[in-house]
Amino acid sequence: MKAGKLILFLVAGGLFGSGLAVSRMTDPARVI
Amino acid sequence: MRPGYAATNSIFTLRPRDRAAREKTWRTFGRTVNLRFSLMNHYTLLNALIGGIRIGLASLLATVLSGKIPGISGVFGRLLVPATPDKTWRAVFLLGLIGGAALSFALWQSAALFRGMRPLGVMAIAGLLVGFGTRLGGGCTSGHGVCGVGLGAKDSIAATLIFMAAAMVTVFIYRRAVL
């Protein structure tokens, strides 16, 4: 797999993780 | 205020503007309403909106790149299977997921870093149940809930409705039995 595609996968993962953190879905005190 | 919230806020340094937003109160019809802890306000709406857009864009990008539905449980689960041929992108995606969450917390102080708030044994049992359920149901909140529902898949819609209902009942019972 090309490096450029892997970087895009890294970006996709980063977006997903940041989305979870920013939306506060990772905060157990808030969720449960 | 719930006990967990005080613990969450006390260990992190807040920017002055965040602190101001947290402490701001409105006096409405003789009642003081704390914006921070009201059920839904602009602060939480903004977080939910920006977070949701990021998750949606990430799902779209990963779907286009891999040609598969990017459910987090599936991406991670198949990484552990020796016969899986495409392990590299899965590992990179998960690395980005953890790094992105950590970076967001560092840059955006209203983001929330995950911390375990239950005993390790309880967390392990809960994780085991989630893992078993996601494999049995063929997907998790990201695979069924975000991508499957977005694609209009009937099995994903059914799975999402059922696990959301199960989660609501669990929280309802848990709050009354434990908190």
GROMACS .gro file of C-alpha atoms in nm:
model
  211
    1MET     CA    1   0.000   0.000   0.000
    2LYS     CA    2   0.132   0.345  -0.094
    3ALA     CA    3   0.252   0.586   0.173
    4GLY     CA    4   0.007   0.854   0.058
    5LYS     CA    5  -0.289   0.623   0.115
    6LEU     CA    6  -0.161   0.525   0.458
    7ILE     CA    7  -0.131   0.893   0.553
    8LEU     CA    8  -0.494   0.940   0.452
    9PHE     CA    9  -0.588   0.644   0.674
   10LEU     CA   10  -0.399   0.814   0.957
   11VAL     CA   11  -0.593   1.135   0.889
   12ALA     CA   12  -0.922   0.941   0.885
   13GLY     CA   13  -0.838   0.777   1.218
   14GLY     CA   14  -0.732   1.113   1.360
   15LEU     CA   15  -1.058   1.274   1.253
   16PHE     CA   16  -1.256   0.991   1.410
   17GLY     CA   17  -1.064   1.009   1.739
   18SER     CA   18  -1.085   1.386   1.757
   19GLY     CA   19  -1.457   1.368   1.680
   20LEU     CA   20  -1.510   1.134   1.973
   21ALA     CA   21  -1.304   1.354   2.207
   22VAL     CA   22  -1.454   1.687   2.098
   23SER     CA   23  -1.811   1.558   2.118
   24ARG     CA   24  -1.726   1.445   2.474
   25MET     CA   25  -1.831   1.087   2.400
   26THR     CA   26  -1.509   0.972   2.568
   27ASP     CA   27  -1.598   1.135   2.899
   28PRO     CA   28  -1.737   0.862   3.125
   29ALA     CA   29  -1.852   1.117   3.381
   30ARG     CA   30  -2.077   1.268   3.119
   31VAL     CA   31  -2.192   0.956   2.940
   32ILE     CA   32  -2.278   0.732   3.234
   33MET     CA   33  -2.348   1.826   4.022
   34ARG     CA   34  -2.266   1.459   3.988
   35PRO     CA   35  -1.960   1.342   4.186
   36GLY     CA   36  -1.771   1.231   3.876
   37TYR     CA   37  -1.786   1.572   3.718
   38ALA     CA   38  -1.599   1.746   3.995
   39ALA     CA   39  -1.323   1.487   3.966
   40THR     CA   40  -1.312   1.532   3.588
   41ASN     CA   41  -1.269   1.906   3.606
   42SER     CA   42  -1.028   1.929   3.894
   43ILE     CA   43  -0.730   1.754   3.738
   44PHE     CA   44  -0.708   1.965   3.424
   45THR     CA   45  -0.614   2.329   3.391
   46LEU     CA   46  -0.883   2.530   3.217
   47ARG     CA   47  -0.839   2.834   2.997
   48PRO     CA   48  -0.993   3.152   3.144
   49ARG     CA   49  -1.266   3.159   2.878
   50ASP     CA   50  -1.358   2.795   2.950
   51ARG     CA   51  -1.360   2.865   3.319
   52ALA     CA   52  -1.582   3.168   3.260
   53ALA     CA   53  -1.823   2.960   3.053
   54ARG     CA   54  -1.827   2.694   3.322
   55GLU     CA   55  -1.903   2.940   3.599
   56LYS     CA   56  -2.145   3.161   3.408
   57THR     CA   57  -2.496   3.162   3.541
   58TRP     CA   58  -2.816   3.311   3.412
   59ARG     CA   59  -3.092   3.442   3.627
   60THR     CA   60  -3.419   3.350   3.462
   61PHE     CA   61  -3.760   3.395   3.621
   62GLY     CA   62  -3.599   3.418   3.963
   63ARG     CA   63  -3.399   3.097   3.918
   64THR     CA   64  -3.023   3.074   3.872
   65VAL     CA   65  -2.943   2.840   3.586
   66ASN     CA   66  -2.589   2.714   3.548
   67LEU     CA   67  -2.527   2.696   3.175
   68ARG     CA   68  -2.252   2.440   3.210
   69PHE     CA   69  -2.471   2.181   3.374
   70SER     CA   70  -2.801   2.254   3.205
   71LEU     CA   71  -2.938   1.961   3.006
   72MET     CA   72  -2.846   2.098   2.664
   73ASN     CA   73  -2.686   2.433   2.586
   74HIS     CA   74  -2.486   2.596   2.308
   75TYR     CA   75  -2.164   2.471   2.459
   76THR     CA   76  -2.253   2.103   2.436
   77LEU     CA   77  -2.437   2.152   2.106
   78LEU     CA   78  -2.124   2.300   1.948
   79ASN     CA   79  -1.913   2.012   2.077
   80ALA     CA   80  -2.163   1.756   1.949
   81LEU     CA   81  -2.191   1.928   1.609
   82ILE     CA   82  -1.816   1.957   1.548
   83GLY     CA   83  -1.750   1.607   1.684
   84GLY     CA   84  -2.026   1.455   1.473
   85ILE     CA   85  -1.900   1.623   1.155
   86ARG     CA   86  -1.548   1.492   1.219
   87ILE     CA   87  -1.672   1.136   1.279
   88GLY     CA   88  -1.884   1.150   0.964
   89LEU     CA   89  -1.596   1.279   0.750
   90ALA     CA   90  -1.362   1.017   0.896
   91SER     CA   91  -1.609   0.738   0.816
   92LEU     CA   92  -1.653   0.866   0.461
   93LEU     CA   93  -1.278   0.891   0.404
   94ALA     CA   94  -1.208   0.544   0.548
   95THR     CA   95  -1.491   0.390   0.343
   96VAL     CA   96  -1.360   0.543   0.019
   97LEU     CA   97  -1.001   0.438   0.095
   98SER     CA   98  -1.066   0.082   0.208
   99GLY     CA   99  -1.385   0.003   0.019
  100LYS     CA  100  -1.522  -0.139   0.344
  101ILE     CA  101  -1.743  -0.019   0.628
  102PRO     CA  102  -1.500   0.118   0.890
  103GLY     CA  103  -1.647  -0.019   1.214
  104ILE     CA  104  -1.392   0.032   1.489
  105SER     CA  105  -1.458  -0.307   1.652
  106GLY     CA  106  -1.413  -0.480   1.314
  107VAL     CA  107  -1.098  -0.284   1.226
  108PHE     CA  108  -0.943  -0.377   1.559
  109GLY     CA  109  -1.084  -0.732   1.577
  110ARG     CA  110  -0.950  -0.837   1.237
  111LEU     CA  111  -0.613  -0.688   1.324
  112LEU     CA  112  -0.583  -0.965   1.583
  113VAL     CA  113  -0.660  -1.242   1.333
  114PRO     CA  114  -0.332  -1.378   1.186
  115ALA     CA  115  -0.487  -1.455   0.845
  116THR     CA  116  -0.601  -1.094   0.784
  117PRO     CA  117  -0.415  -0.968   0.473
  118ASP     CA  118  -0.464  -0.591   0.512
  119LYS     CA  119  -0.328  -0.526   0.859
  120THR     CA  120  -0.121  -0.216   0.780
  121TRP     CA  121  -0.404   0.029   0.712
  122ARG     CA  122  -0.597  -0.104   1.011
  123ALA     CA  123  -0.302  -0.039   1.245
  124VAL     CA  124  -0.243   0.308   1.095
  125PHE     CA  125  -0.613   0.397   1.125
  126LEU     CA  126  -0.622   0.293   1.493
  127LEU     CA  127  -0.298   0.481   1.559
  128GLY     CA  128  -0.457   0.792   1.410
  129LEU     CA  129  -0.772   0.737   1.615
  130ILE     CA  130  -0.583   0.735   1.946
  131GLY     CA  131  -0.348   1.015   1.837
  132GLY     CA  132  -0.635   1.230   1.712
  133ALA     CA  133  -0.818   1.202   2.042
  134ALA     CA  134  -0.504   1.288   2.238
  135LEU     CA  135  -0.421   1.582   2.009
  136SER     CA  136  -0.776   1.717   2.035
  137PHE     CA  137  -0.758   1.709   2.409
  138ALA     CA  138  -0.427   1.896   2.403
  139LEU     CA  139  -0.555   2.163   2.163
  140TRP     CA  140  -0.923   2.189   2.261
  141GLN     CA  141  -0.970   2.195   2.633
  142SER     CA  142  -1.340   2.124   2.624
  143ALA     CA  143  -1.259   1.786   2.463
  144ALA     CA  144  -1.269   1.490   2.698
  145LEU     CA  145  -0.991   1.241   2.750
  146PHE     CA  146  -1.115   0.895   2.840
  147ARG     CA  147  -1.040   0.782   3.193
  148GLY     CA  148  -1.164   0.467   3.358
  149MET     CA  149  -1.409   0.546   3.636
  150ARG     CA  150  -1.504   0.192   3.730
  151PRO     CA  151  -1.298  -0.089   3.884
  152LEU     CA  152  -1.077  -0.266   3.632
  153GLY     CA  153  -1.275  -0.591   3.669
  154VAL     CA  154  -1.602  -0.418   3.583
  155MET     CA  155  -1.439  -0.248   3.283
  156ALA     CA  156  -1.302  -0.584   3.165
  157ILE     CA  157  -1.642  -0.754   3.189
  158ALA     CA  158  -1.811  -0.461   3.013
  159GLY     CA  159  -1.547  -0.468   2.737
  160LEU     CA  160  -1.593  -0.842   2.696
  161LEU     CA  161  -1.970  -0.801   2.660
  162VAL     CA  162  -1.928  -0.518   2.407
  163GLY     CA  163  -1.675  -0.721   2.209
  164PHE     CA  164  -1.898  -1.030   2.209
  165GLY     CA  165  -2.205  -0.826   2.113
  166THR     CA  166  -2.035  -0.643   1.828
  167ARG     CA  167  -1.903  -0.966   1.674
  168LEU     CA  168  -2.240  -1.137   1.721
  169GLY     CA  169  -2.422  -0.841   1.566
  170GLY     CA  170  -2.161  -0.790   1.294
  171GLY     CA  171  -2.083  -0.431   1.387
  172CYS     CA  172  -2.068  -0.161   1.654
  173THR     CA  173  -2.181   0.200   1.694
  174SER     CA  174  -1.948   0.318   1.419
  175GLY     CA  175  -2.012   0.035   1.171
  176HIS     CA  176  -2.387  -0.003   1.217
  177GLY     CA  177  -2.473   0.329   1.383
  178VAL     CA  178  -2.277   0.572   1.168
  179CYS     CA  179  -2.209   0.397   0.836
  180GLY     CA  180  -2.487   0.136   0.818
  181VAL     CA  181  -2.766   0.376   0.911
  182GLY     CA  182  -2.617   0.636   0.674
  183LEU     CA  183  -2.630   0.382   0.393
  184GLY     CA  184  -2.988   0.291   0.480
  185ALA     CA  185  -2.908  -0.076   0.558
  186LYS     CA  186  -3.208  -0.237   0.729
  187ASP     CA  187  -2.999  -0.470   0.949
  188SER     CA  188  -2.790  -0.173   1.067
  189ILE     CA  189  -3.100   0.032   1.149
  190ALA     CA  190  -3.245  -0.262   1.344
  191ALA     CA  191  -2.915  -0.326   1.526
  192THR     CA  192  -2.874   0.044   1.614
  193LEU     CA  193  -3.229   0.075   1.747
  194ILE     CA  194  -3.184  -0.238   1.960
  195PHE     CA  195  -2.845  -0.154   2.109
  196MET     CA  196  -2.944   0.207   2.175
  197ALA     CA  197  -3.260   0.089   2.351
  198ALA     CA  198  -3.057  -0.165   2.551
  199ALA     CA  199  -2.811   0.110   2.649
  200MET     CA  200  -3.093   0.342   2.760
  201VAL     CA  201  -3.248   0.070   2.976
  202THR     CA  202  -2.906  -0.014   3.124
  203VAL     CA  203  -2.836   0.353   3.215
  204PHE     CA  204  -3.189   0.392   3.355
  205ILE     CA  205  -3.148   0.088   3.581
  206TYR     CA  206  -2.786   0.166   3.670
  207ARG     CA  207  -2.862   0.523   3.781
  208ARG     CA  208  -3.137   0.404   4.011
  209ALA     CA  209  -2.956   0.100   4.146
  210VAL     CA  210  -2.602   0.237   4.192
  211LEU     CA  211  -2.599   0.621   4.189
   0.00000   0.00000   0.00000
